[in-house]
mmCIF file of N, CA and C in Angstrom:
data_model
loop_
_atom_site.group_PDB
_atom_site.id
_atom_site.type_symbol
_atom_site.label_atom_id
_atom_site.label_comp_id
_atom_site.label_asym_id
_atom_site.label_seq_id
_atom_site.Cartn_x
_atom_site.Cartn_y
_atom_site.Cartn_z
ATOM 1 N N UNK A 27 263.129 -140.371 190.156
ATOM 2 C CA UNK A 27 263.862 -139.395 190.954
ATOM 3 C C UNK A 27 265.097 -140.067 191.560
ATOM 4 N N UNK A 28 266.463 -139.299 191.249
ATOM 5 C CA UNK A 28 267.594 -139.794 192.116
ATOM 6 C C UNK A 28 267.329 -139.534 193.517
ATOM 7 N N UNK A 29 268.490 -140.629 193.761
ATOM 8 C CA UNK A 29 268.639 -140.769 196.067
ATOM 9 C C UNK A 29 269.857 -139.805 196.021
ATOM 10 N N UNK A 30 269.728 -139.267 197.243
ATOM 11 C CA UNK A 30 270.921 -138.115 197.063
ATOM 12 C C UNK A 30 272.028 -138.549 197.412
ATOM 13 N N UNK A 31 272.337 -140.075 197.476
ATOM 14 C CA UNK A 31 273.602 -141.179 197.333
ATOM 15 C C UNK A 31 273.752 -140.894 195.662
ATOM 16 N N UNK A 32 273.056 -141.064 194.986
ATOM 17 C CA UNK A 32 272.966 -141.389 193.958
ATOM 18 C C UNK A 32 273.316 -139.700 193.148
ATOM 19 N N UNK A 33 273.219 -138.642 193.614
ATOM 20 C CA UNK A 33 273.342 -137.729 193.172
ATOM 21 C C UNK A 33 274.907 -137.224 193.603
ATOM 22 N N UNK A 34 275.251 -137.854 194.718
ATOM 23 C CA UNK A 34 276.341 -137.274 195.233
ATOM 24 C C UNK A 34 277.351 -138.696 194.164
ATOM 25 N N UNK A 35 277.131 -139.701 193.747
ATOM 26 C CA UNK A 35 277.604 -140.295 193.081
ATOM 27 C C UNK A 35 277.986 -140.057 192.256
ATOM 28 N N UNK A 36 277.333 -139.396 191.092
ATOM 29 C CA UNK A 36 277.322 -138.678 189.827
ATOM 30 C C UNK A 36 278.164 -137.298 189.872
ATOM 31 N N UNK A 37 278.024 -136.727 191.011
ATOM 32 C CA UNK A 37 279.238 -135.583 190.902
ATOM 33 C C UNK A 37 280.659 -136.193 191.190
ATOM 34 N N UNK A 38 280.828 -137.203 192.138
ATOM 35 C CA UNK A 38 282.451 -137.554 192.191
ATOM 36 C C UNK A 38 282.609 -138.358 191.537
ATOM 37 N N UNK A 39 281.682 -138.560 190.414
ATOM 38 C CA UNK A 39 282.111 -140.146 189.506
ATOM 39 C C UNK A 39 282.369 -139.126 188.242
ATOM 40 N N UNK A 40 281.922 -137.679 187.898
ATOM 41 C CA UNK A 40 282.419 -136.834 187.144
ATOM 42 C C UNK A 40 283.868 -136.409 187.140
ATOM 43 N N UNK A 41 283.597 -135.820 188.532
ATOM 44 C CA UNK A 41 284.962 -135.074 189.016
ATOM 45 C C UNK A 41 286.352 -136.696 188.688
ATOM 46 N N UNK A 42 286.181 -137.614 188.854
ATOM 47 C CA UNK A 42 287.120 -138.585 188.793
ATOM 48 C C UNK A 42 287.144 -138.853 187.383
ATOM 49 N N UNK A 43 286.106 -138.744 186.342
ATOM 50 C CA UNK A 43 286.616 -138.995 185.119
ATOM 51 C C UNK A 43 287.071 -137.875 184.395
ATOM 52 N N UNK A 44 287.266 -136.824 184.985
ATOM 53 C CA UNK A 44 287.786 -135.322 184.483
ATOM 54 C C UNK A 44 289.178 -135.240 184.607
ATOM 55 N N UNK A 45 289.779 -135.969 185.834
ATOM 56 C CA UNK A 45 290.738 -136.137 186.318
ATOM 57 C C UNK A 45 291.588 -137.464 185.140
ATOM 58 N N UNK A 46 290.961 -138.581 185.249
ATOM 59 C CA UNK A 46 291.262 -139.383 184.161
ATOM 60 C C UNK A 46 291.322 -138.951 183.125
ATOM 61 N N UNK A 47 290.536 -137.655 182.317
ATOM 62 C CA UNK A 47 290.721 -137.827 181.147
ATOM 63 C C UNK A 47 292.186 -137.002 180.942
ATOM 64 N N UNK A 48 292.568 -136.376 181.978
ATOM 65 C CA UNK A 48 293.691 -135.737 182.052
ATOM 66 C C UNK A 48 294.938 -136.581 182.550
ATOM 67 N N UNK A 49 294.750 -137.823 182.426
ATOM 68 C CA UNK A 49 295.588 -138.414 182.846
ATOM 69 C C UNK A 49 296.432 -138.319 184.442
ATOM 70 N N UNK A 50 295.067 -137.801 185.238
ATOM 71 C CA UNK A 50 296.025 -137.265 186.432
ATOM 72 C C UNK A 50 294.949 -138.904 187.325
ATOM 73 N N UNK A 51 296.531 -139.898 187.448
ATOM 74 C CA UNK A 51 295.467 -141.343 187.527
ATOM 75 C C UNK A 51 295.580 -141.188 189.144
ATOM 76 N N UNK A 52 296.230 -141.081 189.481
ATOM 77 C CA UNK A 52 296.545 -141.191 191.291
ATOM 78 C C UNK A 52 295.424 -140.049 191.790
ATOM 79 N N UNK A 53 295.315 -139.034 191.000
ATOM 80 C CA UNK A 53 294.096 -138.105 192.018
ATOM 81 C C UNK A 53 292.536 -138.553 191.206
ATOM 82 N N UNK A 54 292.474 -139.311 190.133
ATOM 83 C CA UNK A 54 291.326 -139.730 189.395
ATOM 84 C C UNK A 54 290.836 -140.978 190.642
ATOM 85 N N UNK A 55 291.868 -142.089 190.628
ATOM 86 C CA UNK A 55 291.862 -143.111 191.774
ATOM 87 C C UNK A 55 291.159 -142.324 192.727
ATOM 88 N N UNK A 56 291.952 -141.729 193.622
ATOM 89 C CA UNK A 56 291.557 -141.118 195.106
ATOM 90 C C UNK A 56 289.701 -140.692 194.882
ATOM 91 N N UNK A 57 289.750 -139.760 193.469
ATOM 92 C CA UNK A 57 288.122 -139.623 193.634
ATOM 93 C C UNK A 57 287.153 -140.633 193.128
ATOM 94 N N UNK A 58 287.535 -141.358 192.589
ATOM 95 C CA UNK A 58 286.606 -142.848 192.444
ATOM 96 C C UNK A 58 286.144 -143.517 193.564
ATOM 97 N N UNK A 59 287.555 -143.501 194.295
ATOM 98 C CA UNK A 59 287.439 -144.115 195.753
ATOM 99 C C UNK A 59 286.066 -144.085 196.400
ATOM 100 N N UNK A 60 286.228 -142.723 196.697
ATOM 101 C CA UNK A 60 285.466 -141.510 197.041
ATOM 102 C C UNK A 60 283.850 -141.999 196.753
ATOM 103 N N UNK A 61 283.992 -142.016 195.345
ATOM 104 C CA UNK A 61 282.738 -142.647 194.778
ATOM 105 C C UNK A 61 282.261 -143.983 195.250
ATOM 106 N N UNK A 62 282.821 -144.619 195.592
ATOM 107 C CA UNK A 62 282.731 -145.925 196.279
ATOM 108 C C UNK A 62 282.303 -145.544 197.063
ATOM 109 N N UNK A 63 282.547 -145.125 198.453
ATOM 110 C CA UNK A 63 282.239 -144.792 199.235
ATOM 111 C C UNK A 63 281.030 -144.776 199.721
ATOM 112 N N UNK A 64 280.297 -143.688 198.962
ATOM 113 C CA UNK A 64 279.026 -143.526 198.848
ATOM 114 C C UNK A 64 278.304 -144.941 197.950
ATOM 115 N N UNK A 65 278.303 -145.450 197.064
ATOM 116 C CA UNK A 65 277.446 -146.392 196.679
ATOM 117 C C UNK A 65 278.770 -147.664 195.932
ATOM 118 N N UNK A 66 278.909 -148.376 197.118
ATOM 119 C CA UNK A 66 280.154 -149.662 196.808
ATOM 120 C C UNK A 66 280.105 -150.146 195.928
ATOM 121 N N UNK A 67 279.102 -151.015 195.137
ATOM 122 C CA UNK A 67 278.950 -151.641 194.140
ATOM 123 C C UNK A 67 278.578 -150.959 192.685
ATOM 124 N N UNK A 68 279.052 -149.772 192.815
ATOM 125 C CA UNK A 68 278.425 -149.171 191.534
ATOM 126 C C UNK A 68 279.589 -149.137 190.925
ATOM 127 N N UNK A 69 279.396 -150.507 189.327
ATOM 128 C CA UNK A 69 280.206 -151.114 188.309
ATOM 129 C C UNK A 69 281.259 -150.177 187.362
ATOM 130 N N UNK A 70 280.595 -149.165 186.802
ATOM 131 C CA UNK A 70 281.488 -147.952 186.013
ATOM 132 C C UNK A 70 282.871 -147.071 187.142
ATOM 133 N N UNK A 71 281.888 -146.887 188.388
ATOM 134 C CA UNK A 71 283.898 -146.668 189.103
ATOM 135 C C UNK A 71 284.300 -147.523 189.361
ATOM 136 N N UNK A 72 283.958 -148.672 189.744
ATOM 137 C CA UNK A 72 285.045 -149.634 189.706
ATOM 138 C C UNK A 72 285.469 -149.934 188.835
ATOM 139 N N UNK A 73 285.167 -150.122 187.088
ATOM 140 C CA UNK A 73 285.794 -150.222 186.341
ATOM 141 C C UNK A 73 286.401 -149.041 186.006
ATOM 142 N N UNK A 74 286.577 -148.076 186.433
ATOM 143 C CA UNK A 74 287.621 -146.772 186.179
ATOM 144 C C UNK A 74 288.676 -147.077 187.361
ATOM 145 N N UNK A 75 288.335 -147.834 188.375
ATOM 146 C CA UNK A 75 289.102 -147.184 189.230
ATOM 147 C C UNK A 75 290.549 -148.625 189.184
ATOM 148 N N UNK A 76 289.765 -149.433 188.173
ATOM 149 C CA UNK A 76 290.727 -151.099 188.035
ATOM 150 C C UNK A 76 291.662 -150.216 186.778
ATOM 151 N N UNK A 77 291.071 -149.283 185.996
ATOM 152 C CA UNK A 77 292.027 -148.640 184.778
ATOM 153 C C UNK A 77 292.750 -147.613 185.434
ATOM 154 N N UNK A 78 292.286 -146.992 186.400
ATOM 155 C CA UNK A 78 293.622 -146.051 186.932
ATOM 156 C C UNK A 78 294.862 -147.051 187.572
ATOM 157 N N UNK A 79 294.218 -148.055 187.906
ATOM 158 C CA UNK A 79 295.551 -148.805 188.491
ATOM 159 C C UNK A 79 296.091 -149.674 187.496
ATOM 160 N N UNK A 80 295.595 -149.446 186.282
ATOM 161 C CA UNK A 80 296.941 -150.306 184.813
ATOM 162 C C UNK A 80 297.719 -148.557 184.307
ATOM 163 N N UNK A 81 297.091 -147.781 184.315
ATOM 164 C CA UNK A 81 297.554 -146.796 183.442
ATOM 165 C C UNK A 81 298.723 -146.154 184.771
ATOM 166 N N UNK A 82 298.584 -146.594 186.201
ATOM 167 C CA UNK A 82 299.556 -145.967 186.890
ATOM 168 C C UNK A 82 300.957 -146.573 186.938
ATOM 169 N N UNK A 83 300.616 -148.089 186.173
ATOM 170 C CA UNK A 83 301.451 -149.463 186.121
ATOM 171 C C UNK A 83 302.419 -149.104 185.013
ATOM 172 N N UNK A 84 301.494 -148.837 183.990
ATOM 173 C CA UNK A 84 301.646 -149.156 182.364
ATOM 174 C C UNK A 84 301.414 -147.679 182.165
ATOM 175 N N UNK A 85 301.604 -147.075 181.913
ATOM 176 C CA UNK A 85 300.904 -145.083 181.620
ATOM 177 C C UNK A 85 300.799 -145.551 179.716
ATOM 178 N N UNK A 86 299.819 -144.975 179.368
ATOM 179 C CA UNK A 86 299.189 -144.867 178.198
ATOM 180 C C UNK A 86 300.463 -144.173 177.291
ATOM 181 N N UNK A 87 300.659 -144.174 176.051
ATOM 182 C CA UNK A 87 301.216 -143.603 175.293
ATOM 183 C C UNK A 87 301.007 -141.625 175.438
ATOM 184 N N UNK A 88 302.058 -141.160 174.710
ATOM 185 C CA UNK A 88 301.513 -139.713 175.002
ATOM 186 C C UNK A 88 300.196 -139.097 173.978
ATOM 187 N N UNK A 89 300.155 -140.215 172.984
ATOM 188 C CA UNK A 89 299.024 -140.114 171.729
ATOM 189 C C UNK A 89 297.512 -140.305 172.442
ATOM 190 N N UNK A 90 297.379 -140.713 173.457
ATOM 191 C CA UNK A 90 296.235 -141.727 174.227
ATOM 192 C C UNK A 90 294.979 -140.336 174.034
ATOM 193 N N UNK A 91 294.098 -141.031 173.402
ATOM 194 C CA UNK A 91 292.750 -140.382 173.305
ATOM 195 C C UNK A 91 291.986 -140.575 174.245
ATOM 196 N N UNK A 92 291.911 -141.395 175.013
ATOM 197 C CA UNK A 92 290.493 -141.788 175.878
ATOM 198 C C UNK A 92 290.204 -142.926 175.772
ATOM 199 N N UNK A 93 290.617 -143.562 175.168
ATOM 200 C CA UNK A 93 289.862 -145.112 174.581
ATOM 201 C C UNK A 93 290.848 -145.919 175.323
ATOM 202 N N UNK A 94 290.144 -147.015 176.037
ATOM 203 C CA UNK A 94 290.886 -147.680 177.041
ATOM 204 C C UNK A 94 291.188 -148.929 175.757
ATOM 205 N N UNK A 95 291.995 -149.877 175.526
ATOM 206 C CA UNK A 95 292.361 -150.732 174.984
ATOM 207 C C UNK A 95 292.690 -151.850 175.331
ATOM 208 N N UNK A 96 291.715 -152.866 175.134
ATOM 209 C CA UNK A 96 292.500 -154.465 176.240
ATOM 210 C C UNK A 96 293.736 -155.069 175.517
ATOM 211 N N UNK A 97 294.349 -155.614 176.290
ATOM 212 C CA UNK A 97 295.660 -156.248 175.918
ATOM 213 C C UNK A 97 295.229 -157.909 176.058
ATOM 214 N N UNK A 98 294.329 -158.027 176.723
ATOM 215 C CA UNK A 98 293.984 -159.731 176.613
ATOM 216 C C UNK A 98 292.080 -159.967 177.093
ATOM 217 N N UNK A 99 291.898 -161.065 176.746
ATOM 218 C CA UNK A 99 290.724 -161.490 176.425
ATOM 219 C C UNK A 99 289.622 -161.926 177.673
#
């Protein structure tokens, strides 16, 4: 059974990759945040929320599928 940290996690860790997949990175960020919030160390928004801040740097091509791509090792 989920903790209702853990449930409220899963809805703004949605809502923030809905936002990402739309490329909208500054309001995807803000709801990751969000997600933090509620449970700090949980690894998948923080690793979304380290890619909203390259793609706000660097913005993805206009071809960009979803697939994040490393540039180094």
């Amino acid at each position: 059974m989920l903790s209702d940290a853990q449930l409220k996690l899963i809805d703004l860790y949605n809502e923030a990759l809905g936002l990402y997949k739309q490329r909208k990175w500054t309001d995807a960020r803000n709801a990751f945040l969000k997600a933090l919030e509620v449970v700090p160390d949980d690894g998948p928004t923080k690793l979304y929320l380290t890619r909203c801040d390259e793609y706000l740097k660097n913005p993805p091509d206009d071809d960009w599928d979803g697939v994040f791509v490393m540039k180094t090792k």
